[in-house]
CSV table of C-alpha atoms and ligand atoms in Angstrom, one decimal:
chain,number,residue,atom,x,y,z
A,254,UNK,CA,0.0,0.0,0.0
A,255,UNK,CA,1.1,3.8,-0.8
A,256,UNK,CA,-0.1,6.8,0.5
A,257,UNK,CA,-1.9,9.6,-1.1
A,258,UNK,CA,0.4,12.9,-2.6
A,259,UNK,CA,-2.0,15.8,-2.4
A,260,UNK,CA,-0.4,19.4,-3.6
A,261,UNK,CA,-2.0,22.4,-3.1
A,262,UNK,CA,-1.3,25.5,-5.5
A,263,UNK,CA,-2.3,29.1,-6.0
A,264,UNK,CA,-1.2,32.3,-6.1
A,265,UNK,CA,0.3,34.1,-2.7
A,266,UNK,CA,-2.5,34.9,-1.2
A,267,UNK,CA,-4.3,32.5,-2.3
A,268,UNK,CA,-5.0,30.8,1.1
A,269,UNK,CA,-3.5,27.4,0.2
A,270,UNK,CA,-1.8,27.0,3.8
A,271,UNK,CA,-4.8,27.5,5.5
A,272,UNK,CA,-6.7,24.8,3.5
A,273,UNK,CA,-3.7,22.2,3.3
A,274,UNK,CA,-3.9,22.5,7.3
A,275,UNK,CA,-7.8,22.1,7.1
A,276,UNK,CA,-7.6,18.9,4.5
A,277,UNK,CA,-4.9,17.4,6.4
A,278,UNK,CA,-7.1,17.1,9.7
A,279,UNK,CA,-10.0,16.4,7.8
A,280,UNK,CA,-8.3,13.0,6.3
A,281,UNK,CA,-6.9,12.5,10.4
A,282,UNK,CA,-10.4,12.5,11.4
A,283,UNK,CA,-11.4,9.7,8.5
A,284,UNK,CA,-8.2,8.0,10.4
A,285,UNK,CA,-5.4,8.5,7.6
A,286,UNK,CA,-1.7,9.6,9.0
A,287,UNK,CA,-1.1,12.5,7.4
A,288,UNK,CA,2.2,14.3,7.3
A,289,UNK,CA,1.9,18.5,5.9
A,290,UNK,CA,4.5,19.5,4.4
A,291,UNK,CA,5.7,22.8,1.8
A,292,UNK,CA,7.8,24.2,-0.8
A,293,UNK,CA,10.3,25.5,-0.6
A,294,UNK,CA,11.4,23.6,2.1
A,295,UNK,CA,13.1,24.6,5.5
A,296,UNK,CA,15.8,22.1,4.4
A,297,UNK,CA,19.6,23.6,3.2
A,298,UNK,CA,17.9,24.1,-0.5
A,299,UNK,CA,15.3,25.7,0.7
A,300,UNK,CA,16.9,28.5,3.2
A,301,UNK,CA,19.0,29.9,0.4
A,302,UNK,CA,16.1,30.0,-1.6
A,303,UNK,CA,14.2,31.9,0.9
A,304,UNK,CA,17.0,34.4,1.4
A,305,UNK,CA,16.7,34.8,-2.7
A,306,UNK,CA,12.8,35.6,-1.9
A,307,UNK,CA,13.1,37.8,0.5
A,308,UNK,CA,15.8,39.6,-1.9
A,309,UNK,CA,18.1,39.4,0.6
A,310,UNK,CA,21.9,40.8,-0.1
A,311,UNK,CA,24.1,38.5,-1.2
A,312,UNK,CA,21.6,35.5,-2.3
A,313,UNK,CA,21.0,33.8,-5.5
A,314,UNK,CA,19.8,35.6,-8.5
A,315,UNK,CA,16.4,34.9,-9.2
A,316,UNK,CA,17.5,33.7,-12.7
A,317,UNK,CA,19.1,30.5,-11.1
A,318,UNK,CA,15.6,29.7,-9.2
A,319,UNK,CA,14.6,26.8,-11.4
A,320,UNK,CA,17.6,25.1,-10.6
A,321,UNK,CA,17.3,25.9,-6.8
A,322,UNK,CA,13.7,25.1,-6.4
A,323,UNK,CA,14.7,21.7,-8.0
A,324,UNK,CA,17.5,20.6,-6.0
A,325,UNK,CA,15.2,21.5,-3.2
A,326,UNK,CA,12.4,19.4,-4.7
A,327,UNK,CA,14.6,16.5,-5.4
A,328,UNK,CA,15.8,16.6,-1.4
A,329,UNK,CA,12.0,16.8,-0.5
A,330,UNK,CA,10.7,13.7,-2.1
A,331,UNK,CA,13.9,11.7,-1.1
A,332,UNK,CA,13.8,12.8,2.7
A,333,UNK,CA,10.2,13.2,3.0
A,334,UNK,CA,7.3,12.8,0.9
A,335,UNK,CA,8.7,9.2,-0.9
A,336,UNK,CA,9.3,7.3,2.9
A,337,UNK,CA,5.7,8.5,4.0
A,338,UNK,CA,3.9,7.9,1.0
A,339,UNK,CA,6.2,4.1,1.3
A,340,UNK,CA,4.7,3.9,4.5
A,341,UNK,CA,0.8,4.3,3.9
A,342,UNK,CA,0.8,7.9,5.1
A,343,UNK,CA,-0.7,10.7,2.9
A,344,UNK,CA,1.5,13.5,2.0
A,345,UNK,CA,0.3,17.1,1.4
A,346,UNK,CA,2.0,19.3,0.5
A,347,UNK,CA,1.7,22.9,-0.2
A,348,UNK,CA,3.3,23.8,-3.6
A,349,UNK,CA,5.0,21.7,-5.5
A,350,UNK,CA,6.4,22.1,-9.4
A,351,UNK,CA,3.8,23.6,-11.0
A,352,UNK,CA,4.8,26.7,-9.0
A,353,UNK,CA,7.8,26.2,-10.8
A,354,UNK,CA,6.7,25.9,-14.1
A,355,UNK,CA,4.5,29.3,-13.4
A,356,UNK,CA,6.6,31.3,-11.4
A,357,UNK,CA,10.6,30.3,-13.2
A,358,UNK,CA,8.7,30.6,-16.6
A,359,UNK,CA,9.2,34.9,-16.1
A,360,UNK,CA,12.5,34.5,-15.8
A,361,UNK,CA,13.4,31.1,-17.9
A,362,UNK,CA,12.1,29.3,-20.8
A,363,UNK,CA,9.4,27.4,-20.0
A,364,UNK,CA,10.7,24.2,-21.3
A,365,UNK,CA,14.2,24.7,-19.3
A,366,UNK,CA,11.7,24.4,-16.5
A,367,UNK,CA,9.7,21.3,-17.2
A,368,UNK,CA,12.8,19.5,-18.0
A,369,UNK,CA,14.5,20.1,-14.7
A,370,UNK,CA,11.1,18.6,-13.1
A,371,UNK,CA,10.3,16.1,-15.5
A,372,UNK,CA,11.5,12.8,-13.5
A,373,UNK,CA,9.6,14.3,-10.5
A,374,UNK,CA,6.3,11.6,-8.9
A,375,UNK,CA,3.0,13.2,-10.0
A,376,UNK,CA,0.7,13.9,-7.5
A,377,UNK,CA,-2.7,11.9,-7.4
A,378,UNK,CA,-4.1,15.2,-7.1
A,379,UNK,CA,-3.3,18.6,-7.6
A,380,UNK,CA,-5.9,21.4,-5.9
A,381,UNK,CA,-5.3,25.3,-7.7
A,382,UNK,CA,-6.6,27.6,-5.6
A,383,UNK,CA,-7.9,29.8,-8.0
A,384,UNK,CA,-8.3,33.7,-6.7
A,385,UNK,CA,-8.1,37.0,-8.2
A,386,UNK,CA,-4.8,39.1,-8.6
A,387,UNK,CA,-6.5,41.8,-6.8
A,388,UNK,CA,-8.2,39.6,-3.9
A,389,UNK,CA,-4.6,38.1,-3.5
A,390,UNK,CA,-2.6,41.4,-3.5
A,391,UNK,CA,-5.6,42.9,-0.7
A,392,UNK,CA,-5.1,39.4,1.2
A,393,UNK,CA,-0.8,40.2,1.1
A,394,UNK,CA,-1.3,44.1,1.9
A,395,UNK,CA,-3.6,42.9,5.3
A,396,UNK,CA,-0.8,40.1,6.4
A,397,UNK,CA,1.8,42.5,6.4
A,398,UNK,CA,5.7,41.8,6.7
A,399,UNK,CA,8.0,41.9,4.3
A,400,UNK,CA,7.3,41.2,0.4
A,401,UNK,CA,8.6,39.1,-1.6
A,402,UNK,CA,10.4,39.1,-4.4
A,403,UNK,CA,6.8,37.7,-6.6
A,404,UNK,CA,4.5,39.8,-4.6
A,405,UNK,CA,3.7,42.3,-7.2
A,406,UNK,CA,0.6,42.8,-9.6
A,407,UNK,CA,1.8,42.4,-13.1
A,408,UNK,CA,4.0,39.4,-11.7
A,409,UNK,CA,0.8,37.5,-10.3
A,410,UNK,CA,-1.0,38.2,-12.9
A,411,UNK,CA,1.5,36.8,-15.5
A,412,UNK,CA,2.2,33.5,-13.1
A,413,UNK,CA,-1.6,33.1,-13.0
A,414,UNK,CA,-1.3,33.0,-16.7
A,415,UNK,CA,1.1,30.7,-16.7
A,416,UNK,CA,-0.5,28.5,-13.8
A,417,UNK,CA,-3.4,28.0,-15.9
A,418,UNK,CA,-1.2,27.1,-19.3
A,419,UNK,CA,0.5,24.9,-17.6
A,420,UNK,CA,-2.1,23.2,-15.2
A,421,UNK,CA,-4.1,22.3,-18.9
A,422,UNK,CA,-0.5,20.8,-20.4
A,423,UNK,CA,-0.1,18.5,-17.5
A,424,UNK,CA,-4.2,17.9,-17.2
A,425,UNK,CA,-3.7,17.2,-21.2
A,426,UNK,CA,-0.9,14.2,-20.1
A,427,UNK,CA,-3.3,13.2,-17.9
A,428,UNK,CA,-2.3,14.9,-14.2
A,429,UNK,CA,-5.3,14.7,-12.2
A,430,UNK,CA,-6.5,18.9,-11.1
A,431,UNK,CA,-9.0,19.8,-9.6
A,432,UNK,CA,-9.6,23.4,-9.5
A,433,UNK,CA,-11.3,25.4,-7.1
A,434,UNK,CA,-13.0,28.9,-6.1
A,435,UNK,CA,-10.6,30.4,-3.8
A,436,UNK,CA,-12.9,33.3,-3.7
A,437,UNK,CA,-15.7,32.0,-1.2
A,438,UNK,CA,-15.7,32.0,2.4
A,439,UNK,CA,-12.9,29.7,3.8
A,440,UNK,CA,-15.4,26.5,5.0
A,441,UNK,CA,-17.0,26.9,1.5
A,442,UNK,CA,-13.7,26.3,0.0
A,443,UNK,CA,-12.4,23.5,2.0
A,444,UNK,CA,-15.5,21.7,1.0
A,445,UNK,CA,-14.7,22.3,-2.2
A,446,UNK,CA,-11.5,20.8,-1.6
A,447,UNK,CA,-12.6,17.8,0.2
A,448,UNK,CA,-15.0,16.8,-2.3
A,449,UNK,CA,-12.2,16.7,-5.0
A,450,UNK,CA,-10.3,14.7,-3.0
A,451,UNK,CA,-13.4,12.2,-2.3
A,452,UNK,CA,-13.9,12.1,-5.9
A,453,UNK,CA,-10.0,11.6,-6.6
B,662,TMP,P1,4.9,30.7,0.2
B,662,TMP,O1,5.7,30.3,1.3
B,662,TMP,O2,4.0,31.9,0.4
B,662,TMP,O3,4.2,29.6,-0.5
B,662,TMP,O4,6.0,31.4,-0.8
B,662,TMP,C1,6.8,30.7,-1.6
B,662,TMP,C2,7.1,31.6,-2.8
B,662,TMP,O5,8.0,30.8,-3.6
B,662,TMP,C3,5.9,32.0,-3.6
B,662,TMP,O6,6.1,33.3,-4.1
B,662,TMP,C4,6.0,31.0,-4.8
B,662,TMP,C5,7.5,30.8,-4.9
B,662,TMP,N1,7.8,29.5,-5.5
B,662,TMP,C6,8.4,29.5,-6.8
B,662,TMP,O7,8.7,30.5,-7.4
B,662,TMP,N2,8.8,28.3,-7.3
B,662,TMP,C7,8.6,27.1,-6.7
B,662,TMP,O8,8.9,26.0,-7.3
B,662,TMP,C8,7.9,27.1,-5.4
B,662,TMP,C9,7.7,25.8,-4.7
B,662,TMP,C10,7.6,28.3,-4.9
């Protein structure tokens, strides 16, 4: 038996932490283990890559970012997500490479970026989070803290673009997406979310 691999994607903004938490305890109360989990990652990859975010002095150009966020992937699933799915325990986690393939495809030709995640496990089910550019920018604004590097209007809106290219390409392969209203009241949408994953 193998566990379930459940990613979450969206804009930022787009509430995707909040609903992997609620669909990880909804699967614990149906009696699954369940281990949450996101990208990037807090392993070595994924500090430098945070640092690059935040636009910190000194980090990584954003330009090299496809090859970070992969070396970070690559640690993930060999650390994390491929012993607990090995062990019957559902994985969720909350981004995975298609933020790849829509955020590095500003800065790098798309195809760069799917071949540097092509040998990656697909997920049995990938969630988009689907909310406006302007909902997710108000939703940053009220948070607060410091912005990163994406966190910008014509940015979002061009990943969103490229989210929704991308999410039809690998729904065209046949990836299993489900794609929700992010734009609802959060129970409504984690019961949007749950009923994809019943149905997955
Ligand atoms: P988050 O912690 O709010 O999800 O922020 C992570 C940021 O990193 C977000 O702007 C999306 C971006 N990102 C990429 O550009 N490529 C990737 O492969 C991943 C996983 C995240």
């Amino acid at each position: 038996m193998s566990g379930r691999f459940f990613v979450l994607e969206g804009l930022d903004g787009a509430g995707t932490t909040t609903q992997a938490a609620r669909l990880a305890a909804h699967l614990r109360e149906h009696g699954r283990e369940v281990i949450e989990t996101h990208e990037p990652t807090d392993g070595p990859v994924g500090r430098l890559i945070r640092q690059a975010l935040r636009g910190e002095e000194g980090a990584v150009d954003r330009q090299t970012l496809p090859w970070m966020f992969a070396a970070d992937r690559a640690d993930h699933l060999t650390r994390l997500v491929e012993p607990t799915l090995a062990r019957d325990a559902d994985v969720i986690s909350d981004r995975y490479l298609h933020s790849s393939l829509a955020y590095q495809s500003l800065d790098r030709p798309l195809d760069l970026v799917y071949s540097l995640n092509a040998d990656f496990r697909v997920p049995d089910l990938t969630i988009f989070v689907r909310v406006p550019v302007d909902v997710c920018l108000a939703r940053i604004e009220a948070r607060g803290g410091v912005r990163e590097i994406f966190e910008k209007r014509e940015q979002l809106a061009a990943i969103l673009e490229q989210y929704l290219l991308v999410l039809d390409r690998l729904e065209a392969r046949g990836d299993s997406i489900a794609y929700v209203n992010g734009d609802a009241p959060v129970d409504e949408v984690e019961a949007a979310i749950r009923a994809a994953v019943a149905g997955a």
